[in-house]
Amino acid sequence: MIALALPAATTEEGFVAPTIEDTHYRDILPWGDAYGVWFDPGFGKQMLMVILSVVLIAAFFLVASRRHQLVPGKVQFLGESAYGFVRNSIGKDIIGGRDFMRYVPWLFTAFFFVLVNNIFGAIPFLQLPSFSHPGSAYAIAAIFYLLWVGIGVQKHGLRYFKLAVVPSGVPWYILPIVVPIEIISNFIVRPVTHSLRLFATMLAGHLIVTLAGSAIEYMVMTGNILLQGTSVLVLLGAIAMYMLEVLIMILQAYVFTLLAAIYIEGALHADAH
Amino acid sequence: MLNAAIMAAEEGTSPLAPNWWEFLVTLAGFAVLMFIVIKYVMPAFEKTFEARTAAIEGGIAKAEAAQAEANAALEEYKQQLVDARTEANRIREEARAEGAQILADLKEKAAAESARISEQAHVQIEAERQAAVVSLRAEVGTLATDLASRIVGESLADDARSSRVIDRFLADLETSSQSAGAAK
């Protein structure tokens, strides 16, 4: 965070790098300012995009699943493939057993919610991955944190916490070291990394593209022919980074869902671990 | 570094500080989406999957039934072929046996017929020979008597005597011819 703030301290040198603040576009509806209330429920671009993603995902899958044709059309096939991917490759393979279907809606919703919101970062004009804002990342990670802890307690009762933090087969004299590590690892680090992994990769990718964009703008505006020429290289680099970002956006949606499935499976079978 | 840290503090926002409204909107968005997924999307997809599985399994069952039927028909045809061959062999054997029987019958009949014909011929020949002998005897006797009476006159007109003489003469003739045949 300090490193990110550093370029801002060098304002005198001419180039002002974009900061975290620049990823927060000004509110579309600045209610707080208008009404002078103590809280500011500013309705920003990010929130609009979250809602847009819900509308897009719901619309696509409602259309794709509307006609139950045995031989699917293009849209139905695409929807079925997407659904089947989460259902089988993540739900069935990771959670498995008889009752994995109970958790498929969580995984399915999470995967496409995260995926579409990430992909927003690669679409011109939208150009903002929703999960580069920490609030959203915390929210979706919190949902799964509560879900898998709830599953563990429902399945094993309060004994779940003992099962989760006391590994079987460890000698008693090591337990004083292992148990605190397990508590920190399972109940603190796990949800934090679950959210921060998504948030940080999205923010980093977004910042790189923003940085490249503002750098190109600065270079072109200097009027220095050498800098203007160099801006072409920056543009090429930015395009390569953009492609990499698209890959990371898809990958992070998969990783987030996969980890959620692994956590659910761990809570379901806490006694077997 | 210190300067930067102060600046970050002055900006008032840590990159890790959430906007709680975004937090709530994300929660709400997730909830709405999940409701739609549970209520509409998943049942529809699962229904389609089940229908497809049923259709595929039904198709397989149908194909298996057709296969079984075809196998049964093939077995039946093979059985029929075997039956037909057996039947043909049986008929051929019967025909052969019958032919042999007919041939044997015909041979037997022909042999019997030839035997009968030759027997009849023998009998007829014997009868004709007897008749010839009788008629010859009578005729020769008459001729000889006529001849002798012509030669010696009417001395031999007495019938009884002449026939006795002729019989003796013929018996002598027979014995001499028989002994001549035996000597031959």
Short mmCIF file of C-alpha atoms in Angstrom, two decimals:
data_model
loop_
_atom_site.label_atom_id
_atom_site.label_comp_id
_atom_site.label_asym_id
_atom_site.label_seq_id
_atom_site.Cartn_x
_atom_site.Cartn_y
_atom_site.Cartn_z
CA MET A 1 0.00 0.00 0.00
CA ILE A 2 2.88 2.27 0.77
CA ALA A 3 4.52 1.29 -2.49
CA LEU A 4 1.34 2.10 -4.32
CA ALA A 5 1.19 5.50 -2.68
CA LEU A 6 4.82 6.27 -3.48
CA PRO A 7 4.45 7.55 -7.02
CA ALA A 8 1.94 10.06 -5.78
CA ALA A 9 4.68 11.63 -3.67
CA THR A 10 6.69 12.49 -6.74
CA THR A 11 4.18 14.87 -8.20
CA GLU A 12 6.81 17.45 -9.10
CA GLU A 13 8.39 15.13 -11.66
CA GLY A 14 5.40 15.40 -13.97
CA PHE A 15 3.87 11.95 -14.16
CA VAL A 16 1.10 11.26 -11.68
CA ALA A 17 0.51 7.56 -11.36
CA PRO A 18 -3.06 6.45 -10.70
CA THR A 19 -3.80 5.41 -7.16
CA ILE A 20 -6.31 3.16 -5.50
CA GLU A 21 -8.62 6.15 -5.37
CA ASP A 22 -8.82 6.09 -9.15
CA THR A 23 -10.41 2.66 -9.08
CA HIS A 24 -13.33 4.22 -7.24
CA TYR A 25 -15.20 6.10 -9.86
CA ARG A 26 -17.24 8.99 -8.58
CA ASP A 27 -20.69 8.08 -7.33
CA ILE A 28 -23.49 8.10 -9.83
CA LEU A 29 -25.97 9.11 -7.15
CA PRO A 30 -24.11 11.01 -4.39
CA TRP A 31 -26.97 10.81 -1.93
CA GLY A 32 -24.88 11.57 1.10
CA ASP A 33 -23.74 14.89 -0.30
CA ALA A 34 -27.21 15.83 -1.42
CA TYR A 35 -29.06 15.10 1.78
CA GLY A 36 -26.31 15.62 4.30
CA VAL A 37 -26.97 12.42 6.18
CA TRP A 38 -24.26 10.96 8.40
CA PHE A 39 -23.66 7.99 6.19
CA ASP A 40 -23.02 8.20 2.51
CA PRO A 41 -24.91 5.51 0.58
CA GLY A 42 -23.32 6.70 -2.61
CA PHE A 43 -24.42 4.55 -5.46
CA GLY A 44 -21.29 3.92 -7.47
CA LYS A 45 -20.37 2.32 -10.74
CA GLN A 46 -19.21 -0.78 -8.94
CA MET A 47 -22.60 -1.42 -7.36
CA LEU A 48 -24.33 -0.85 -10.67
CA MET A 49 -22.04 -3.43 -12.22
CA VAL A 50 -22.78 -5.98 -9.52
CA ILE A 51 -26.48 -5.56 -10.19
CA LEU A 52 -25.84 -5.70 -13.93
CA SER A 53 -23.97 -8.98 -13.49
CA VAL A 54 -26.92 -10.47 -11.60
CA VAL A 55 -29.28 -9.41 -14.38
CA LEU A 56 -26.98 -10.75 -17.13
CA ILE A 57 -26.31 -14.10 -15.47
CA ALA A 58 -29.95 -14.64 -14.54
CA ALA A 59 -31.14 -13.67 -18.02
CA PHE A 60 -28.67 -15.92 -19.79
CA PHE A 61 -29.35 -18.99 -17.71
CA LEU A 62 -33.10 -18.46 -17.67
CA VAL A 63 -33.08 -18.33 -21.45
CA ALA A 64 -30.68 -21.24 -21.74
CA SER A 65 -32.67 -23.47 -19.40
CA ARG A 66 -36.12 -22.43 -20.56
CA ARG A 67 -36.52 -24.99 -23.30
CA HIS A 68 -35.78 -28.50 -22.12
CA GLN A 69 -34.80 -29.91 -25.44
CA LEU A 70 -33.15 -33.30 -25.57
CA VAL A 71 -31.03 -32.10 -28.45
CA PRO A 72 -29.97 -28.67 -27.25
CA GLY A 73 -29.67 -25.56 -29.37
CA LYS A 74 -26.60 -23.35 -29.21
CA VAL A 75 -27.68 -21.29 -26.22
CA GLN A 76 -29.01 -24.25 -24.33
CA PHE A 77 -25.84 -26.20 -25.05
CA LEU A 78 -23.68 -23.34 -23.80
CA GLY A 79 -25.76 -23.00 -20.64
CA GLU A 80 -25.73 -26.73 -20.03
CA SER A 81 -21.98 -26.92 -20.55
CA ALA A 82 -21.44 -24.06 -18.10
CA TYR A 83 -23.77 -25.56 -15.55
CA GLY A 84 -22.37 -29.05 -16.08
CA PHE A 85 -18.84 -27.75 -15.64
CA VAL A 86 -19.54 -26.36 -12.16
CA ARG A 87 -21.82 -29.25 -11.23
CA ASN A 88 -19.49 -32.04 -12.28
CA SER A 89 -15.94 -30.69 -12.44
CA ILE A 90 -16.18 -28.73 -9.21
CA GLY A 91 -19.18 -30.01 -7.23
CA LYS A 92 -19.10 -33.71 -8.01
CA ASP A 93 -15.35 -34.15 -8.23
CA ILE A 94 -14.45 -32.18 -5.11
CA ILE A 95 -17.40 -32.67 -2.76
CA GLY A 96 -18.64 -35.92 -4.27
CA GLY A 97 -20.78 -38.33 -2.34
CA ARG A 98 -24.52 -38.40 -2.41
CA ASP A 99 -25.26 -34.88 -1.22
CA PHE A 100 -23.01 -32.71 -3.40
CA MET A 101 -26.12 -31.48 -5.21
CA ARG A 102 -27.09 -29.47 -2.11
CA TYR A 103 -24.02 -27.29 -2.59
CA VAL A 104 -24.06 -26.99 -6.37
CA PRO A 105 -26.27 -23.84 -6.28
CA TRP A 106 -23.76 -22.10 -4.02
CA LEU A 107 -20.83 -23.04 -6.25
CA PHE A 108 -22.71 -22.35 -9.46
CA THR A 109 -23.85 -18.92 -8.31
CA ALA A 110 -20.41 -18.05 -6.95
CA PHE A 111 -18.58 -19.13 -10.08
CA PHE A 112 -20.63 -17.13 -12.52
CA PHE A 113 -21.09 -14.19 -10.17
CA VAL A 114 -17.33 -13.89 -9.77
CA LEU A 115 -16.57 -14.73 -13.39
CA VAL A 116 -18.89 -12.14 -14.92
CA ASN A 117 -17.86 -9.45 -12.44
CA ASN A 118 -14.20 -10.17 -13.19
CA ILE A 119 -14.75 -10.15 -16.94
CA PHE A 120 -16.29 -6.69 -16.57
CA GLY A 121 -12.70 -5.55 -16.08
CA ALA A 122 -11.86 -6.62 -19.61
CA ILE A 123 -14.84 -4.97 -21.29
CA PRO A 124 -14.22 -1.45 -22.60
CA PHE A 125 -16.19 1.33 -20.80
CA LEU A 126 -17.18 -1.03 -17.99
CA GLN A 127 -13.49 -1.73 -17.45
CA LEU A 128 -13.68 -2.42 -13.74
CA PRO A 129 -13.55 -5.82 -12.09
CA SER A 130 -16.16 -5.51 -9.33
CA PHE A 131 -14.09 -7.57 -6.93
CA SER A 132 -11.21 -5.11 -7.09
CA HIS A 133 -13.26 -3.31 -4.45
CA PRO A 134 -12.62 -5.05 -1.15
CA GLY A 135 -16.20 -4.78 0.09
CA SER A 136 -17.46 -7.20 -2.57
CA ALA A 137 -14.61 -9.62 -2.06
CA TYR A 138 -15.20 -9.66 1.69
CA ALA A 139 -18.90 -10.19 1.15
CA ILE A 140 -18.60 -13.21 -1.09
CA ALA A 141 -15.82 -14.76 1.00
CA ALA A 142 -17.91 -14.17 4.15
CA ILE A 143 -20.84 -16.02 2.57
CA PHE A 144 -18.69 -19.08 2.07
CA TYR A 145 -16.98 -18.73 5.45
CA LEU A 146 -20.35 -18.83 7.18
CA LEU A 147 -21.50 -21.60 4.86
CA TRP A 148 -18.71 -24.05 5.54
CA VAL A 149 -18.56 -23.33 9.25
CA GLY A 150 -22.33 -23.80 9.33
CA ILE A 151 -22.04 -27.08 7.43
CA GLY A 152 -19.38 -28.30 9.85
CA VAL A 153 -21.48 -27.47 12.90
CA GLN A 154 -24.63 -28.91 11.37
CA LYS A 155 -22.86 -32.12 10.44
CA HIS A 156 -20.71 -32.70 13.53
CA GLY A 157 -22.16 -30.39 16.17
CA LEU A 158 -19.77 -28.41 18.35
CA ARG A 159 -17.33 -31.32 18.04
CA TYR A 160 -16.63 -29.86 14.59
CA PHE A 161 -14.34 -27.22 16.07
CA LYS A 162 -12.30 -29.90 17.81
CA LEU A 163 -12.16 -31.94 14.59
CA ALA A 164 -11.12 -28.88 12.63
CA VAL A 165 -8.26 -27.80 14.88
CA VAL A 166 -6.94 -31.05 16.39
CA PRO A 167 -5.40 -33.16 13.66
CA SER A 168 -5.62 -36.89 14.25
CA GLY A 169 -2.48 -38.92 14.66
CA VAL A 170 -0.38 -36.10 16.09
CA PRO A 171 1.53 -36.84 19.36
CA TRP A 172 0.02 -35.02 22.39
CA TYR A 173 3.17 -33.02 23.12
CA ILE A 174 3.07 -31.37 19.69
CA LEU A 175 -0.58 -30.41 20.04
CA PRO A 176 0.11 -27.13 21.94
CA ILE A 177 1.97 -25.96 18.85
CA VAL A 178 -0.27 -27.49 16.21
CA VAL A 179 -3.64 -26.45 17.62
CA PRO A 180 -3.01 -22.66 17.57
CA ILE A 181 -1.57 -22.98 14.09
CA GLU A 182 -4.63 -24.89 12.96
CA ILE A 183 -6.98 -22.35 14.55
CA ILE A 184 -5.22 -19.47 12.84
CA SER A 185 -4.92 -21.34 9.57
CA ASN A 186 -8.46 -22.67 9.38
CA PHE A 187 -10.57 -19.93 10.92
CA ILE A 188 -8.61 -16.73 10.29
CA VAL A 189 -6.17 -17.12 7.41
CA ARG A 190 -8.49 -19.18 5.28
CA PRO A 191 -11.36 -16.67 4.88
CA VAL A 192 -8.92 -13.77 4.69
CA THR A 193 -6.91 -15.34 1.88
CA HIS A 194 -10.10 -16.49 0.21
CA SER A 195 -11.22 -12.87 -0.11
CA LEU A 196 -7.86 -11.17 -0.52
CA ARG A 197 -6.69 -13.51 -3.27
CA LEU A 198 -9.63 -12.47 -5.41
CA PHE A 199 -9.51 -8.83 -4.42
CA ALA A 200 -5.74 -8.41 -4.84
CA THR A 201 -5.45 -10.11 -8.21
CA MET A 202 -8.32 -8.07 -9.59
CA LEU A 203 -7.02 -4.82 -8.16
CA ALA A 204 -3.48 -5.48 -9.36
CA GLY A 205 -4.61 -6.30 -12.86
CA HIS A 206 -6.85 -3.29 -12.96
CA LEU A 207 -4.09 -1.01 -11.69
CA ILE A 208 -1.62 -2.28 -14.24
CA VAL A 209 -3.97 -1.52 -17.09
CA THR A 210 -4.86 1.85 -15.57
CA LEU A 211 -1.20 2.65 -15.06
CA ALA A 212 -0.34 1.73 -18.61
CA GLY A 213 -3.24 3.80 -19.90
CA SER A 214 -2.31 6.90 -17.95
CA ALA A 215 1.35 6.43 -18.83
CA ILE A 216 0.50 6.33 -22.52
CA GLU A 217 -1.64 9.43 -22.14
CA TYR A 218 1.16 11.24 -20.33
CA MET A 219 3.78 10.22 -22.88
CA VAL A 220 1.66 11.29 -25.83
CA MET A 221 0.84 14.63 -24.23
CA THR A 222 4.46 15.56 -23.49
CA GLY A 223 5.11 16.45 -27.10
CA ASN A 224 8.47 14.72 -26.84
CA ILE A 225 8.80 12.57 -29.96
CA LEU A 226 10.96 9.98 -28.19
CA LEU A 227 8.45 9.56 -25.40
CA GLN A 228 5.63 9.42 -27.89
CA GLY A 229 7.45 6.64 -29.77
CA THR A 230 8.06 4.79 -26.53
CA SER A 231 4.37 4.90 -25.79
CA VAL A 232 3.85 2.36 -28.57
CA LEU A 233 5.96 -0.12 -26.59
CA VAL A 234 3.93 0.63 -23.50
CA LEU A 235 0.78 0.03 -25.50
CA LEU A 236 2.07 -3.36 -26.69
CA GLY A 237 3.00 -4.25 -23.14
CA ALA A 238 -0.39 -3.11 -21.92
CA ILE A 239 -2.14 -5.30 -24.49
CA ALA A 240 -0.10 -8.30 -23.36
CA MET A 241 -0.96 -7.52 -19.73
CA TYR A 242 -4.58 -7.15 -20.72
CA MET A 243 -4.59 -10.65 -22.21
CA LEU A 244 -2.91 -11.98 -19.08
CA GLU A 245 -5.57 -10.22 -17.01
CA VAL A 246 -8.36 -11.93 -18.91
CA LEU A 247 -6.73 -15.25 -18.16
CA ILE A 248 -6.35 -14.34 -14.48
CA MET A 249 -9.97 -13.16 -14.29
CA ILE A 250 -11.23 -16.54 -15.46
CA LEU A 251 -8.67 -18.42 -13.40
CA GLN A 252 -9.52 -16.53 -10.21
CA ALA A 253 -13.22 -17.24 -10.62
CA TYR A 254 -12.34 -20.92 -10.94
CA VAL A 255 -9.90 -20.81 -8.02
CA PHE A 256 -12.40 -19.05 -5.79
CA THR A 257 -15.11 -21.64 -6.53
CA LEU A 258 -12.69 -24.54 -6.27
CA LEU A 259 -11.48 -23.37 -2.86
CA ALA A 260 -15.06 -22.87 -1.72
CA ALA A 261 -15.80 -26.45 -2.74
CA ILE A 262 -12.68 -27.71 -0.96
CA TYR A 263 -13.65 -25.87 2.23
CA ILE A 264 -17.18 -27.28 2.08
CA GLU A 265 -15.80 -30.76 1.53
CA GLY A 266 -13.42 -30.28 4.46
CA ALA A 267 -16.27 -29.26 6.73
CA LEU A 268 -18.47 -32.17 5.56
CA HIS A 269 -15.78 -34.74 6.17
CA ALA A 270 -14.01 -33.08 9.09
CA ASP A 271 -13.78 -36.41 10.86
CA ALA A 272 -11.89 -38.00 7.98
CA HIS A 273 -9.12 -35.42 7.83
CA MET B 1 8.59 6.06 3.27
CA LEU B 2 7.25 7.99 6.21
CA ASN B 3 6.02 10.65 3.88
CA ALA B 4 4.23 8.05 1.82
CA ALA B 5 2.67 6.47 4.85
CA ILE B 6 1.42 9.82 5.98
CA MET B 7 0.04 10.49 2.56
CA ALA B 8 -1.77 7.18 2.56
CA ALA B 9 -3.16 8.00 5.97
CA GLU B 10 -4.20 11.42 4.76
CA GLU B 11 -6.03 9.89 1.84
CA GLY B 12 -8.11 8.19 4.50
CA THR B 13 -8.71 5.02 2.58
CA SER B 14 -6.71 1.90 2.98
CA PRO B 15 -7.11 -0.30 -0.09
CA LEU B 16 -8.34 -2.95 2.32
CA ALA B 17 -11.08 -0.78 3.79
CA PRO B 18 -14.39 -1.91 2.40
CA ASN B 19 -17.24 0.25 1.28
CA TRP B 20 -20.06 -1.33 3.28
CA TRP B 21 -22.64 -0.46 0.70
CA GLU B 22 -20.71 -2.44 -1.85
CA PHE B 23 -20.54 -5.23 0.68
CA LEU B 24 -24.33 -5.19 1.07
CA VAL B 25 -25.01 -4.89 -2.64
CA THR B 26 -22.78 -7.89 -3.29
CA LEU B 27 -24.55 -9.92 -0.60
CA ALA B 28 -27.93 -8.95 -2.01
CA GLY B 29 -26.83 -9.65 -5.56
CA PHE B 30 -25.52 -13.07 -4.59
CA ALA B 31 -28.74 -13.85 -2.73
CA VAL B 32 -30.96 -12.81 -5.63
CA LEU B 33 -28.89 -14.73 -8.12
CA MET B 34 -28.86 -17.80 -5.93
CA PHE B 35 -32.61 -17.62 -5.48
CA ILE B 36 -33.08 -17.57 -9.25
CA VAL B 37 -30.61 -20.41 -9.67
CA ILE B 38 -32.31 -22.63 -7.07
CA LYS B 39 -35.82 -21.75 -8.11
CA TYR B 40 -35.58 -21.81 -11.91
CA VAL B 41 -32.22 -22.58 -13.45
CA MET B 42 -31.12 -25.73 -11.65
CA PRO B 43 -34.47 -27.55 -11.74
CA ALA B 44 -34.73 -26.83 -15.46
CA PHE B 45 -31.24 -28.10 -16.21
CA GLU B 46 -31.59 -31.14 -13.98
CA LYS B 47 -34.92 -31.97 -15.59
CA THR B 48 -33.35 -31.77 -19.03
CA PHE B 49 -30.43 -33.93 -17.91
CA GLU B 50 -32.79 -36.52 -16.47
CA ALA B 51 -34.93 -36.54 -19.60
CA ARG B 52 -31.82 -36.95 -21.72
CA THR B 53 -30.50 -39.77 -19.55
CA ALA B 54 -33.88 -41.46 -19.71
CA ALA B 55 -33.98 -41.04 -23.48
CA ILE B 56 -30.49 -42.47 -23.89
CA GLU B 57 -31.19 -45.36 -21.55
CA GLY B 58 -34.51 -45.98 -23.28
CA GLY B 59 -32.72 -45.97 -26.62
CA ILE B 60 -30.16 -48.42 -25.33
CA ALA B 61 -32.87 -50.68 -23.94
CA LYS B 62 -34.68 -50.54 -27.25
CA ALA B 63 -31.52 -51.37 -29.14
CA GLU B 64 -30.83 -54.25 -26.78
CA ALA B 65 -34.34 -55.58 -27.28
CA ALA B 66 -33.93 -55.35 -31.06
CA GLN B 67 -30.59 -57.11 -30.80
CA ALA B 68 -32.10 -59.89 -28.70
CA GLU B 69 -34.95 -60.24 -31.15
CA ALA B 70 -32.55 -60.44 -34.07
CA ASN B 71 -30.51 -63.07 -32.24
CA ALA B 72 -33.63 -65.10 -31.53
CA ALA B 73 -34.66 -64.89 -35.19
CA LEU B 74 -31.18 -65.96 -36.25
CA GLU B 75 -31.30 -68.92 -33.89
CA GLU B 76 -34.68 -69.85 -35.21
CA TYR B 77 -33.49 -69.67 -38.80
CA LYS B 78 -30.45 -71.74 -37.98
CA GLN B 79 -32.63 -74.31 -36.27
CA GLN B 80 -34.94 -74.35 -39.24
CA LEU B 81 -31.97 -74.82 -41.56
CA VAL B 82 -30.72 -77.73 -39.48
CA ASP B 83 -34.21 -79.22 -39.45
CA ALA B 84 -34.50 -78.82 -43.20
CA ARG B 85 -31.14 -80.49 -43.74
CA THR B 86 -32.09 -83.36 -41.51
CA GLU B 87 -35.37 -83.69 -43.30
CA ALA B 88 -33.65 -83.66 -46.68
CA ASN B 89 -31.18 -86.31 -45.56
CA ARG B 90 -33.98 -88.44 -44.19
CA ILE B 91 -35.94 -88.14 -47.41
CA ARG B 92 -32.86 -89.00 -49.45
CA GLU B 93 -32.17 -92.03 -47.29
CA GLU B 94 -35.76 -93.13 -47.60
CA ALA B 95 -35.69 -92.68 -51.34
CA ARG B 96 -32.49 -94.67 -51.57
CA ALA B 97 -33.92 -97.44 -49.43
CA GLU B 98 -37.11 -97.40 -51.40
CA GLY B 99 -35.22 -97.53 -54.68
CA ALA B 100 -33.18 -100.46 -53.44
CA GLN B 101 -36.35 -102.15 -52.28
CA ILE B 102 -38.00 -101.57 -55.67
CA LEU B 103 -34.95 -102.88 -57.45
CA ALA B 104 -34.85 -105.97 -55.27
CA ASP B 105 -38.57 -106.52 -55.78
CA LEU B 106 -38.22 -106.18 -59.53
CA LYS B 107 -35.28 -108.56 -59.60
CA GLU B 108 -37.19 -111.08 -57.55
CA LYS B 109 -40.23 -110.68 -59.72
CA ALA B 110 -38.18 -111.05 -62.90
CA ALA B 111 -36.47 -114.12 -61.51
CA ALA B 112 -39.81 -115.62 -60.54
CA GLU B 113 -41.23 -114.78 -63.91
CA SER B 114 -38.32 -116.28 -65.75
CA ALA B 115 -38.53 -119.37 -63.56
CA ARG B 116 -42.21 -119.57 -64.20
CA ILE B 117 -41.73 -119.14 -67.94
CA SER B 118 -38.99 -121.75 -68.14
CA GLU B 119 -41.05 -124.15 -65.98
CA GLN B 120 -44.01 -123.66 -68.27
CA ALA B 121 -41.80 -124.18 -71.27
CA HIS B 122 -40.43 -127.38 -69.79
CA VAL B 123 -43.93 -128.65 -69.08
CA GLN B 124 -45.10 -127.74 -72.54
CA ILE B 125 -42.08 -129.28 -74.14
CA GLU B 126 -42.56 -132.42 -72.09
CA ALA B 127 -46.24 -132.55 -73.00
CA GLU B 128 -45.50 -131.98 -76.66
CA ARG B 129 -42.79 -134.57 -76.49
CA GLN B 130 -45.21 -137.00 -74.92
CA ALA B 131 -47.80 -136.18 -77.54
CA ALA B 132 -45.22 -136.52 -80.22
CA VAL B 133 -44.07 -139.82 -78.78
CA VAL B 134 -47.66 -141.08 -78.58
CA SER B 135 -48.57 -139.91 -82.03
CA LEU B 136 -45.27 -141.09 -83.39
CA ARG B 137 -45.74 -144.42 -81.75
CA ALA B 138 -49.19 -144.76 -83.22
CA GLU B 139 -48.16 -143.43 -86.57
CA VAL B 140 -44.93 -145.36 -86.74
CA GLY B 141 -46.82 -148.48 -85.68
CA THR B 142 -49.41 -147.91 -88.39
CA LEU B 143 -46.80 -147.01 -90.96
CA ALA B 144 -44.66 -149.97 -90.04
CA THR B 145 -47.68 -152.28 -90.05
CA ASP B 146 -48.78 -150.89 -93.35
CA LEU B 147 -45.32 -151.24 -94.68
CA ALA B 148 -44.89 -154.73 -93.27
CA SER B 149 -48.27 -155.90 -94.41
CA ARG B 150 -47.55 -154.54 -97.80
CA ILE B 151 -44.30 -156.35 -97.71
CA VAL B 152 -45.53 -159.70 -96.31
CA GLY B 153 -49.14 -159.55 -97.43
CA GLU B 154 -52.16 -159.88 -95.27
CA SER B 155 -50.62 -162.40 -92.89
CA LEU B 156 -50.19 -159.72 -90.44
CA ALA B 157 -53.78 -158.44 -90.50
CA ASP B 158 -54.51 -159.79 -87.04
CA ASP B 159 -54.51 -156.65 -84.85
CA ALA B 160 -53.61 -158.16 -81.55
CA ARG B 161 -50.69 -159.97 -82.79
CA SER B 162 -49.41 -157.10 -84.87
CA SER B 163 -49.61 -154.60 -82.03
CA ARG B 164 -47.70 -157.02 -79.74
CA VAL B 165 -45.00 -157.30 -82.36
CA ILE B 166 -44.85 -153.54 -82.83
CA ASP B 167 -44.60 -152.83 -79.08
CA ARG B 168 -41.79 -155.29 -78.66
CA PHE B 169 -40.02 -153.74 -81.58
CA LEU B 170 -40.41 -150.22 -80.24
CA ALA B 171 -39.26 -151.23 -76.75
CA ASP B 172 -36.18 -152.72 -78.30
CA LEU B 173 -35.71 -149.55 -80.27
CA GLU B 174 -36.03 -147.41 -77.08
CA THR B 175 -33.60 -149.44 -75.04
CA SER B 176 -31.08 -149.39 -77.84
CA SER B 177 -31.46 -145.60 -78.27
CA GLN B 178 -31.24 -145.09 -74.49
CA SER B 179 -28.12 -147.17 -74.16
CA ALA B 180 -26.74 -145.29 -77.13
CA GLY B 181 -27.52 -141.93 -75.30
CA ALA B 182 -25.86 -143.23 -72.11
CA ALA B 183 -22.84 -144.33 -74.04
CA LYS B 184 -22.63 -140.90 -75.60
#
